CSV table of C-alpha atoms and ligand atoms in Angstrom, one decimal:
chain,number,residue,atom,x,y,z
A,763,MET,CA,-51.2,5.5,-152.4
A,764,THR,CA,-48.3,7.9,-152.2
A,765,GLN,CA,-47.6,9.5,-148.9
A,766,ASN,CA,-49.0,12.8,-150.1
A,767,THR,CA,-52.2,11.4,-151.5
A,768,TYR,CA,-52.8,9.7,-148.1
A,769,LEU,CA,-52.5,13.1,-146.4
A,770,ASP,CA,-54.8,14.7,-149.0
A,771,SER,CA,-57.5,12.1,-148.5
A,772,PHE,CA,-57.1,12.3,-144.8
A,773,ARG,CA,-57.6,16.1,-145.0
A,774,LYS,CA,-60.8,15.7,-146.9
A,775,THR,CA,-62.3,13.4,-144.2
A,776,PHE,CA,-61.7,16.2,-141.7
A,777,GLU,CA,-63.2,19.0,-143.8
A,778,ILE,CA,-66.5,20.6,-142.7
A,779,SER,CA,-68.2,22.5,-145.5
A,780,THR,CA,-70.5,25.4,-145.0
A,781,GLU,CA,-73.4,23.2,-146.0
A,782,LYS,CA,-72.4,20.6,-143.3
A,783,MET,CA,-72.2,23.4,-140.7
A,784,LEU,CA,-75.7,24.5,-141.6
A,785,GLU,CA,-77.0,21.0,-141.4
A,786,ILE,CA,-75.5,20.6,-137.9
A,787,ALA,CA,-76.8,24.0,-136.9
A,788,TYR,CA,-80.4,23.1,-137.9
A,789,GLY,CA,-80.1,19.7,-136.1
A,790,PHE,CA,-78.8,21.5,-133.0
A,791,ARG,CA,-81.6,24.0,-132.9
A,792,GLN,CA,-84.2,21.2,-133.2
A,793,ALA,CA,-82.5,19.2,-130.4
A,794,MET,CA,-82.5,22.3,-128.2
A,795,GLU,CA,-86.2,22.8,-128.7
A,796,ALA,CA,-87.0,19.2,-128.1
A,797,GLY,CA,-84.9,19.1,-125.0
A,798,LEU,CA,-86.5,22.3,-123.6
A,799,GLN,CA,-89.9,20.8,-124.0
A,800,GLY,CA,-88.8,17.7,-122.1
A,801,GLN,CA,-88.8,15.5,-125.2
A,802,GLU,CA,-86.2,13.0,-126.1
A,803,SER,CA,-83.0,14.8,-127.2
A,804,PRO,CA,-79.2,14.4,-127.0
A,805,LEU,CA,-79.2,17.9,-125.4
A,806,LYS,CA,-80.1,17.7,-121.7
A,807,MET,CA,-81.1,21.4,-121.6
A,808,LEU,CA,-80.5,21.7,-117.8
A,809,PRO,CA,-82.1,24.6,-116.0
A,810,SER,CA,-79.6,26.6,-113.9
A,811,PHE,CA,-82.1,28.6,-111.8
A,812,ILE,CA,-79.9,31.6,-112.5
A,813,GLU,CA,-80.8,34.6,-114.6
A,814,ARG,CA,-78.7,37.6,-115.7
A,815,PRO,CA,-76.8,39.0,-112.7
A,816,SER,CA,-77.8,42.6,-111.7
A,817,GLY,CA,-74.2,43.8,-111.4
A,818,ASN,CA,-74.9,44.9,-107.8
A,819,GLU,CA,-73.6,41.7,-106.3
A,820,GLU,CA,-71.3,42.4,-103.3
A,821,GLY,CA,-69.3,40.8,-100.6
A,822,VAL,CA,-66.6,38.2,-100.0
A,823,PHE,CA,-67.3,34.7,-101.3
A,824,TYR,CA,-65.5,31.4,-101.4
A,825,THR,CA,-65.6,29.1,-104.4
A,826,VAL,CA,-64.8,25.5,-105.2
A,827,ASP,CA,-64.3,24.7,-108.8
A,828,MET,CA,-64.2,21.1,-109.9
A,829,GLY,CA,-63.8,20.6,-113.6
A,830,GLY,CA,-62.0,17.4,-114.2
A,831,THR,CA,-58.3,17.6,-113.8
A,832,ASN,CA,-58.0,20.1,-110.9
A,833,VAL,CA,-59.9,21.3,-107.9
A,834,ARG,CA,-59.5,25.0,-107.1
A,835,SER,CA,-60.6,26.9,-104.0
A,836,THR,CA,-60.7,30.6,-104.3
A,837,LYS,CA,-61.8,33.6,-102.3
A,838,PHE,CA,-63.2,36.6,-104.1
A,839,LYS,CA,-64.3,40.0,-103.1
A,840,LEU,CA,-67.1,41.4,-105.4
A,841,SER,CA,-68.0,45.0,-105.7
A,842,ASN,CA,-69.1,47.5,-108.5
A,843,ARG,CA,-69.1,44.9,-111.2
A,844,GLY,CA,-65.4,44.3,-110.4
A,845,PHE,CA,-63.6,41.7,-108.3
A,846,GLU,CA,-60.5,41.1,-106.3
A,847,ARG,CA,-59.0,37.6,-105.9
A,848,LEU,CA,-58.1,37.3,-102.2
A,849,GLY,CA,-56.5,33.9,-102.4
A,850,GLU,CA,-56.4,30.7,-104.3
A,851,VAL,CA,-55.3,27.1,-103.9
A,852,LYS,CA,-55.2,24.6,-106.7
A,853,SER,CA,-54.6,20.8,-106.4
A,854,ARG,CA,-54.5,18.1,-109.1
A,855,LEU,CA,-57.0,15.3,-108.8
A,856,LYS,CA,-54.5,12.9,-110.2
A,857,ASP,CA,-50.8,12.9,-109.3
A,858,PRO,CA,-48.7,12.9,-112.4
A,859,ASP,CA,-46.2,10.6,-110.6
A,860,GLY,CA,-49.0,8.1,-109.9
A,861,ASN,CA,-49.0,8.5,-106.1
A,862,TYR,CA,-52.8,9.2,-105.9
A,863,ASP,CA,-55.8,9.4,-108.2
A,864,TYR,CA,-59.1,10.9,-107.1
A,865,THR,CA,-60.7,10.3,-110.5
A,866,ASN,CA,-61.0,6.5,-110.6
A,867,GLU,CA,-63.6,4.1,-109.4
A,868,ASN,CA,-61.6,3.2,-106.2
A,869,THR,CA,-62.3,6.7,-105.0
A,870,SER,CA,-65.5,7.2,-102.9
A,871,ALA,CA,-67.6,10.3,-102.8
A,872,GLU,CA,-66.3,11.0,-99.2
A,873,MET,CA,-62.7,10.8,-100.4
A,874,LEU,CA,-63.2,13.1,-103.3
A,875,PHE,CA,-65.1,15.7,-101.3
A,876,ASP,CA,-62.7,15.5,-98.3
A,877,PHE,CA,-60.0,16.3,-100.9
A,878,PHE,CA,-62.0,19.5,-101.8
A,879,ALA,CA,-62.5,20.4,-98.2
A,880,LYS,CA,-58.7,20.0,-97.5
A,881,ASN,CA,-58.0,22.3,-100.4
A,882,THR,CA,-60.4,24.9,-98.9
A,883,GLU,CA,-58.7,24.4,-95.6
A,884,LYS,CA,-55.3,25.3,-97.2
A,885,LEU,CA,-56.9,28.4,-98.6
A,886,ILE,CA,-58.2,29.5,-95.2
A,887,GLN,CA,-54.8,28.8,-93.6
A,888,GLN,CA,-53.2,30.9,-96.2
A,889,GLY,CA,-55.6,33.8,-95.5
A,890,GLU,CA,-55.2,33.7,-91.7
A,891,GLN,CA,-52.2,36.0,-91.8
A,892,GLN,CA,-54.3,38.6,-93.7
A,893,ALA,CA,-57.9,38.4,-92.3
A,894,SER,CA,-60.2,36.3,-90.2
A,895,LEU,CA,-62.7,34.0,-91.9
A,896,GLY,CA,-65.5,36.5,-91.1
A,897,GLU,CA,-69.2,35.8,-90.3
A,898,GLY,CA,-70.6,32.6,-91.8
A,899,PRO,CA,-69.1,32.9,-95.2
A,900,LYS,CA,-70.9,31.5,-98.2
A,901,LEU,CA,-69.6,29.5,-101.1
A,902,GLY,CA,-70.4,29.0,-104.8
A,903,HIS,CA,-69.5,25.6,-106.3
A,904,THR,CA,-68.8,25.1,-109.9
A,905,PHE,CA,-69.3,21.5,-110.6
A,906,SER,CA,-68.8,20.9,-114.3
A,907,PHE,CA,-70.7,17.7,-115.0
A,908,PRO,CA,-74.3,17.1,-116.2
A,909,SER,CA,-76.4,17.7,-113.2
A,910,ARG,CA,-80.2,17.8,-112.9
A,911,GLN,CA,-80.7,21.1,-111.2
A,912,VAL,CA,-83.8,21.7,-109.1
A,913,GLY,CA,-82.8,24.9,-107.4
A,914,ILE,CA,-79.8,27.2,-107.3
A,915,ASN,CA,-78.3,25.1,-104.5
A,916,GLU,CA,-79.6,21.7,-105.4
A,917,ALA,CA,-78.5,19.5,-108.2
A,918,TYR,CA,-78.1,15.8,-108.8
A,919,LEU,CA,-75.3,14.3,-110.9
A,920,ILE,CA,-76.8,12.5,-113.9
A,921,GLU,CA,-73.6,10.9,-115.0
A,922,TRP,CA,-69.8,11.5,-115.0
A,923,THR,CA,-68.2,12.8,-118.2
A,924,LYS,CA,-64.5,13.5,-119.1
A,925,GLU,CA,-63.6,9.9,-118.1
A,926,ILE,CA,-64.1,10.5,-114.3
A,927,LYS,CA,-65.4,7.4,-112.5
A,928,VAL,CA,-65.6,8.2,-108.7
A,929,ALA,CA,-68.0,6.0,-107.0
A,930,GLY,CA,-71.1,7.1,-105.1
A,931,VAL,CA,-71.6,10.6,-106.6
A,932,VAL,CA,-74.0,9.8,-109.5
A,933,GLY,CA,-77.6,10.5,-108.2
A,934,ASN,CA,-76.4,12.7,-105.4
A,935,ASN,CA,-76.2,16.4,-104.7
A,936,PRO,CA,-72.6,17.5,-104.9
A,937,ASN,CA,-73.3,20.6,-102.7
A,938,LYS,CA,-74.6,18.3,-99.9
A,939,LEU,CA,-71.5,16.2,-100.2
A,940,LEU,CA,-69.4,19.3,-100.1
A,941,LYS,CA,-71.2,20.7,-97.1
A,942,GLU,CA,-70.8,17.4,-95.2
A,943,ALA,CA,-67.1,17.3,-96.1
A,944,LEU,CA,-66.6,20.9,-94.9
A,945,GLN,CA,-68.3,20.0,-91.7
A,946,ARG,CA,-66.1,16.9,-91.2
A,947,HIS,CA,-63.2,19.4,-91.4
A,948,ASN,CA,-64.8,21.9,-89.0
A,949,ILE,CA,-64.9,24.5,-91.7
A,950,ASP,CA,-67.7,27.0,-91.2
A,951,ILE,CA,-68.4,27.9,-94.8
A,952,GLU,CA,-71.8,27.2,-96.3
A,953,PRO,CA,-72.3,26.2,-100.0
A,954,VAL,CA,-75.3,28.3,-101.3
A,955,ALA,CA,-75.0,27.8,-105.1
A,956,ILE,CA,-74.0,25.1,-107.5
A,957,LEU,CA,-73.5,25.8,-111.2
A,958,ASN,CA,-71.9,24.5,-114.4
A,959,ASP,CA,-68.7,26.1,-115.7
A,960,THR,CA,-70.4,27.3,-118.9
A,961,VAL,CA,-72.9,29.2,-116.7
A,962,GLY,CA,-70.1,30.8,-114.7
A,963,THR,CA,-68.4,31.9,-117.9
A,964,LEU,CA,-71.6,33.6,-119.1
A,965,LEU,CA,-72.3,35.3,-115.8
A,966,VAL,CA,-68.8,36.9,-115.8
A,967,ALA,CA,-69.2,38.0,-119.4
A,968,GLN,CA,-72.6,39.6,-118.6
A,969,TYR,CA,-70.8,41.9,-116.2
A,970,THR,CA,-69.0,43.6,-119.1
A,971,HIS,CA,-71.0,42.8,-122.2
A,972,GLU,CA,-74.6,43.6,-122.4
A,973,ASN,CA,-75.1,41.4,-125.5
A,974,ALA,CA,-73.5,38.3,-124.0
A,975,ASP,CA,-76.0,35.5,-124.1
A,976,ILE,CA,-74.0,32.3,-124.8
A,977,GLY,CA,-71.2,30.8,-122.7
A,978,VAL,CA,-68.8,28.1,-124.0
A,979,ILE,CA,-66.1,26.0,-122.5
A,980,MET,CA,-63.5,24.6,-124.8
A,981,GLY,CA,-61.1,22.9,-122.4
A,982,THR,CA,-60.7,19.4,-121.1
A,983,GLY,CA,-64.4,19.0,-121.9
A,984,TYR,CA,-66.7,20.8,-124.3
A,985,ASN,CA,-70.1,22.4,-123.5
A,986,SER,CA,-72.2,25.5,-124.0
A,987,CYS,CA,-75.1,27.4,-122.2
A,988,TYR,CA,-77.3,30.3,-123.3
A,989,LEU,CA,-79.8,32.7,-121.8
A,990,GLU,CA,-83.3,31.4,-122.6
A,991,GLY,CA,-85.7,34.4,-122.9
A,992,LYS,CA,-88.8,32.5,-121.6
A,993,HIS,CA,-88.0,29.3,-119.8
A,994,PRO,CA,-90.9,26.8,-119.8
A,995,LEU,CA,-90.4,26.3,-116.0
A,996,THR,CA,-90.6,29.9,-114.9
A,997,GLY,CA,-91.8,31.9,-117.9
A,998,LYS,CA,-88.8,34.1,-117.3
A,999,GLU,CA,-85.2,34.4,-118.3
A,1000,MET,CA,-83.0,31.6,-117.3
A,1001,ILE,CA,-79.5,30.3,-118.2
A,1002,VAL,CA,-79.7,26.8,-119.6
A,1003,ASN,CA,-76.8,24.4,-119.5
A,1004,MET,CA,-77.2,22.5,-122.8
A,1005,GLU,CA,-74.6,19.8,-122.1
A,1006,ALA,CA,-73.7,20.3,-125.8
A,1007,GLY,CA,-70.8,17.8,-125.6
A,1008,ASN,CA,-73.4,15.1,-125.9
A,1009,PHE,CA,-74.8,16.3,-129.2
A,1010,ASN,CA,-74.7,13.5,-131.8
A,1011,ILE,CA,-76.9,14.4,-134.8
A,1012,LYS,CA,-75.4,14.4,-138.3
A,1013,LEU,CA,-71.8,14.6,-137.0
A,1014,PRO,CA,-69.3,13.6,-139.6
A,1015,LEU,CA,-67.7,10.8,-137.5
A,1016,THR,CA,-64.5,9.4,-139.0
A,1017,LYS,CA,-63.1,6.0,-138.2
A,1018,TYR,CA,-60.8,7.6,-135.6
A,1019,ASP,CA,-63.8,9.1,-133.8
A,1020,ILE,CA,-65.5,5.8,-133.8
A,1021,GLU,CA,-62.5,4.1,-132.3
A,1022,ILE,CA,-62.1,6.8,-129.6
A,1023,ASP,CA,-65.7,6.3,-128.7
A,1024,LYS,CA,-65.3,2.5,-128.4
A,1025,ARG,CA,-62.3,2.8,-126.1
A,1026,SER,CA,-64.0,5.4,-123.9
A,1027,VAL,CA,-65.6,4.6,-120.4
A,1028,ILE,CA,-68.8,6.0,-121.8
A,1029,PRO,CA,-69.2,4.6,-125.3
A,1030,GLY,CA,-72.0,6.2,-127.3
A,1031,ALA,CA,-72.1,9.3,-125.1
A,1032,GLN,CA,-70.5,12.8,-125.5
A,1033,LEU,CA,-69.8,12.3,-129.2
A,1034,LEU,CA,-69.3,16.0,-130.0
A,1035,GLU,CA,-67.1,16.4,-127.0
A,1036,LYS,CA,-64.9,13.4,-128.1
A,1037,MET,CA,-64.4,15.2,-131.5
A,1038,VAL,CA,-63.5,18.7,-130.1
A,1039,SER,CA,-62.2,18.7,-126.6
A,1040,GLY,CA,-58.8,18.8,-125.0
A,1041,TYR,CA,-59.2,15.5,-123.3
A,1042,TYR,CA,-59.5,13.7,-126.6
A,1043,ILE,CA,-57.6,15.7,-129.1
A,1044,GLY,CA,-54.3,14.1,-128.3
A,1045,GLU,CA,-55.8,10.7,-128.6
A,1046,ILE,CA,-57.3,11.6,-132.0
A,1047,ALA,CA,-53.9,12.7,-133.2
A,1048,THR,CA,-52.3,9.5,-131.9
A,1049,LEU,CA,-54.8,7.3,-133.8
A,1050,ILE,CA,-54.3,9.2,-137.0
A,1051,ILE,CA,-50.5,8.9,-136.8
A,1052,GLU,CA,-50.7,5.2,-136.0
A,1053,ASP,CA,-52.9,4.9,-139.1
A,1054,PHE,CA,-50.5,6.9,-141.3
A,1055,TYR,CA,-47.6,4.8,-140.0
A,1056,ALA,CA,-49.4,1.5,-140.7
A,1057,ASN,CA,-50.0,2.8,-144.3
A,1058,LYS,CA,-46.4,3.9,-144.7
A,1059,ALA,CA,-47.5,7.5,-145.0
A,1060,ILE,CA,-45.2,8.9,-142.2
A,1061,PHE,CA,-41.9,8.0,-140.5
A,1062,ASP,CA,-39.6,5.9,-142.6
A,1063,ASP,CA,-37.7,4.7,-139.6
A,1064,THR,CA,-39.2,2.8,-136.6
A,1065,ASP,CA,-37.1,4.9,-134.2
A,1066,SER,CA,-39.2,8.0,-134.6
A,1067,MET,CA,-42.4,6.0,-134.4
A,1068,ASN,CA,-41.2,4.4,-131.1
A,1069,LYS,CA,-40.3,7.8,-129.7
A,1070,PHE,CA,-43.8,9.1,-130.7
A,1071,ARG,CA,-45.4,6.0,-129.0
A,1072,SER,CA,-43.3,6.3,-125.8
A,1073,LYS,CA,-45.3,9.3,-124.6
A,1074,LYS,CA,-49.0,10.0,-124.2
A,1075,ILE,CA,-49.8,12.7,-126.7
A,1076,ASP,CA,-52.0,15.5,-125.3
A,1077,SER,CA,-53.5,18.7,-126.6
A,1078,LEU,CA,-50.3,20.6,-125.7
A,1079,ASP,CA,-48.3,18.3,-128.0
A,1080,VAL,CA,-50.8,18.9,-130.8
A,1081,GLU,CA,-50.3,22.7,-130.2
A,1082,ASN,CA,-46.5,22.2,-130.3
A,1083,TYR,CA,-46.7,20.3,-133.6
A,1084,ILE,CA,-48.4,23.2,-135.1
A,1085,LEU,CA,-46.2,25.9,-133.7
A,1086,TYR,CA,-42.8,24.3,-133.7
A,1087,PRO,CA,-42.1,21.7,-136.4
A,1088,GLU,CA,-38.4,22.3,-135.9
A,1089,ARG,CA,-38.7,21.2,-132.3
A,1090,THR,CA,-40.7,18.1,-133.4
A,1091,THR,CA,-37.8,17.0,-135.5
A,1092,HIS,CA,-35.6,17.1,-132.4
A,1093,VAL,CA,-38.0,15.5,-130.1
A,1094,LEU,CA,-38.9,12.6,-132.4
A,1095,GLY,CA,-35.6,12.5,-134.4
A,1096,CYS,CA,-37.7,12.7,-137.6
A,1097,SER,CA,-37.3,14.6,-140.9
A,1098,LEU,CA,-38.8,18.1,-141.3
A,1099,ASP,CA,-41.1,16.6,-143.9
A,1100,ASP,CA,-42.6,14.3,-141.2
A,1101,ALA,CA,-42.8,17.1,-138.7
A,1102,MET,CA,-44.7,19.1,-141.3
A,1103,LYS,CA,-47.1,16.2,-141.7
A,1104,LEU,CA,-47.7,16.2,-137.9
A,1105,LYS,CA,-48.3,19.9,-138.2
A,1106,ASP,CA,-50.8,19.4,-141.1
A,1107,ILE,CA,-52.7,16.7,-139.3
A,1108,SER,CA,-52.9,18.8,-136.1
A,1109,LYS,CA,-54.2,21.8,-138.1
A,1110,SER,CA,-56.9,19.7,-139.6
A,1111,ILE,CA,-58.0,18.5,-136.2
A,1112,VAL,CA,-58.1,22.1,-134.9
A,1113,LEU,CA,-59.9,23.5,-137.9
A,1114,ARG,CA,-62.5,20.7,-137.6
A,1115,THR,CA,-63.0,21.6,-133.9
A,1116,ALA,CA,-63.5,25.3,-134.7
A,1117,ARG,CA,-66.1,24.6,-137.4
A,1118,LEU,CA,-68.1,21.9,-135.5
A,1119,VAL,CA,-68.3,24.2,-132.4
A,1120,VAL,CA,-69.4,27.2,-134.5
A,1121,ALA,CA,-72.1,25.1,-136.3
A,1122,THR,CA,-73.7,24.3,-132.9
A,1123,LEU,CA,-73.4,27.9,-131.7
A,1124,PHE,CA,-75.0,29.1,-134.9
A,1125,GLY,CA,-77.8,26.7,-134.2
A,1126,THR,CA,-78.2,28.3,-130.7
A,1127,LEU,CA,-78.4,31.7,-132.3
A,1128,LEU,CA,-81.1,30.5,-134.7
A,1129,HIS,CA,-83.1,29.4,-131.7
A,1130,ILE,CA,-82.6,32.7,-129.7
A,1131,GLU,CA,-83.5,34.8,-132.7
A,1132,ASP,CA,-86.1,32.5,-134.2
A,1133,ASN,CA,-84.3,32.0,-137.5
A,1134,GLU,CA,-83.1,35.4,-138.7
A,1135,ILE,CA,-80.1,36.8,-136.9
A,1136,LYS,CA,-80.9,40.5,-136.6
A,1137,ASN,CA,-79.0,41.4,-133.4
A,1138,GLU,CA,-75.4,41.5,-132.3
A,1139,HIS,CA,-74.3,38.8,-129.9
A,1140,VAL,CA,-71.3,38.2,-127.7
A,1141,ILE,CA,-70.3,34.6,-127.2
A,1142,ALA,CA,-68.2,34.2,-124.1
A,1143,VAL,CA,-65.6,31.4,-124.3
A,1144,ASP,CA,-63.1,30.0,-121.7
A,1145,GLY,CA,-60.7,27.0,-122.0
A,1146,THR,CA,-57.3,26.2,-123.3
A,1147,ILE,CA,-58.4,25.2,-126.7
A,1148,PHE,CA,-59.8,28.6,-127.4
A,1149,GLU,CA,-57.1,30.4,-125.5
A,1150,LYS,CA,-54.0,28.5,-126.5
A,1151,MET,CA,-54.5,26.5,-129.7
A,1152,PRO,CA,-53.1,28.5,-132.6
A,1153,ASN,CA,-55.6,30.5,-134.5
A,1154,VAL,CA,-58.7,29.0,-132.9
A,1155,PRO,CA,-60.5,32.4,-132.3
A,1156,GLU,CA,-59.8,33.5,-135.9
A,1157,LEU,CA,-60.9,30.2,-137.3
A,1158,MET,CA,-64.1,30.4,-135.3
A,1159,GLN,CA,-64.8,34.0,-136.4
A,1160,GLN,CA,-64.3,33.1,-140.0
A,1161,ALA,CA,-66.7,30.1,-139.7
A,1162,MET,CA,-69.3,32.3,-138.0
A,1163,ASP,CA,-69.0,35.0,-140.6
A,1164,GLU,CA,-69.4,32.4,-143.3
A,1165,LEU,CA,-72.7,31.4,-141.7
A,1166,THR,CA,-74.1,34.8,-140.8
A,1167,ARG,CA,-72.7,36.5,-143.9
A,1168,SER,CA,-72.4,39.5,-141.8
A,1169,PRO,CA,-68.8,40.0,-140.5
A,1170,ASN,CA,-68.4,40.5,-136.8
A,1171,LYS,CA,-72.1,40.6,-136.0
A,1172,ILE,CA,-71.4,37.8,-133.7
A,1173,VAL,CA,-68.1,38.1,-131.7
A,1174,PHE,CA,-66.3,35.8,-129.4
A,1175,LYS,CA,-64.7,37.0,-126.2
A,1176,LEU,CA,-62.2,35.1,-124.1
A,1177,VAL,CA,-63.4,35.1,-120.5
A,1178,LYS,CA,-60.7,34.0,-118.1
A,1179,ASP,CA,-61.6,32.1,-115.0
A,1180,GLY,CA,-65.4,32.1,-115.6
A,1181,SER,CA,-65.7,28.9,-113.5
A,1182,GLY,CA,-64.0,30.5,-110.4
A,1183,LEU,CA,-65.4,34.1,-110.5
A,1184,GLY,CA,-68.7,32.9,-111.9
A,1185,ALA,CA,-69.2,30.8,-108.8
A,1186,ALA,CA,-68.7,33.8,-106.6
A,1187,ILE,CA,-71.3,35.8,-108.6
A,1188,ALA,CA,-73.7,32.8,-108.3
A,1189,ALA,CA,-73.2,32.7,-104.6
A,1190,ALA,CA,-74.0,36.4,-104.3
A,1191,VAL,CA,-77.1,36.0,-106.5
A,1192,ALA,CA,-78.2,33.1,-104.2
A,1193,GLU,CA,-77.6,35.2,-101.1
A,1194,ALA,CA,-79.5,38.2,-102.6
A,1195,LYS,CA,-82.5,35.9,-103.4
A,1196,SER,CA,-82.7,34.5,-99.8
A,1197,TYR,CA,-83.4,37.9,-98.3
B,1015,GLC,C1,-68.2,18.1,-119.9
B,1015,GLC,C2,-69.3,18.3,-118.8
B,1015,GLC,C3,-70.0,19.6,-118.8
B,1015,GLC,C4,-68.9,20.7,-118.7
B,1015,GLC,C5,-67.9,20.5,-119.8
B,1015,GLC,C6,-66.7,21.5,-119.8
B,1015,GLC,O1,-68.9,18.2,-121.1
B,1015,GLC,O2,-70.3,17.3,-118.9
B,1015,GLC,O3,-70.9,19.8,-117.7
B,1015,GLC,O4,-69.5,22.0,-118.8
B,1015,GLC,O5,-67.3,19.2,-119.7
B,1015,GLC,O6,-66.0,21.5,-118.6
């Protein structure tokens, strides 16, 4: 095979046709409905016990946001459908220089939640110059992992995703663990709500867009939630966290996806997430380049390949390959032709991501509208893949229009910081309910 035919045949394996998108969409809808009824399904369909916010939420709230790579403590003031960020402290769970790692199996639940409490402590210290802590402040906690929710303030971690392995958290309520950690640090803040990041994203969007009924995270992980009109548990509206990253029906898995799954700490799980999310995209690109190299389809000299291998490729590199092939030639010491191949491969990965994600979102709309999509919808999206990867919003819009055949009936809106601000809104909703 010549170098270019290798590239062509690779491109084909990454293509997702309209028919394939439809097939995935129907499978997704079926899985949603099975999961909602409590039948066996790759979609966990987890209730959030949160409905549409009223918009009258008010007050000052703390938040803790744990999504996988960072923990963030923030203080927000809510009023008149608006907000003010009064302070924020962000810490990495894993030190890039290797001095500590709060994501591995040697970390206990106490260690992890003490780390969150210390982060909140720093935020309080920062605020002391400005204002006192106030009367018994409340906290919303965005905990972005599959959790069986039994109330707005009570959830149990089902399993870790995004390659986190901390011991002693699965089966426990993260808000109880957080409360205990805050108490150990003599911090008088009470967690009152726990939610998924997709739910936070949708709550924020609902402040400004009446038609927003789907929330999506395209970041380190991948997931979506939607507003169920009549939830089987309550007969009322409720946001449902689908844990869509675990979807696995009719996915066009390539040999690279199968390899990534094998190497993962959770083989067999989160198959869609492993195809489309920031945590795995760099690894997909690495496997493809290794395959091209083994087949003499890229890099004539070993030097460039060694340079490529000497660093762990992440989604930012994939983004750079697309945007700056000239820079790639300098970084890897390769020809422009090779850099263009890296660009091409990266674009195929990104295009596949956009089309797979849209297929599942179209499936969600088919469920909401019961087959014929008559209404306009706003889909709220947060995460670096949507925000930073070249052309992703446009590619998603194109794919959606291809499926609805009605341009811009469904629109995507970037929602920044849904997981932070959304947690403050959820805390306010929980407070309003308790009176
Ligand atoms: C993973 C988690 C999910 C979260 C998503 C995005 O898929 O399981 O709960 O929403 O990552 O952060």
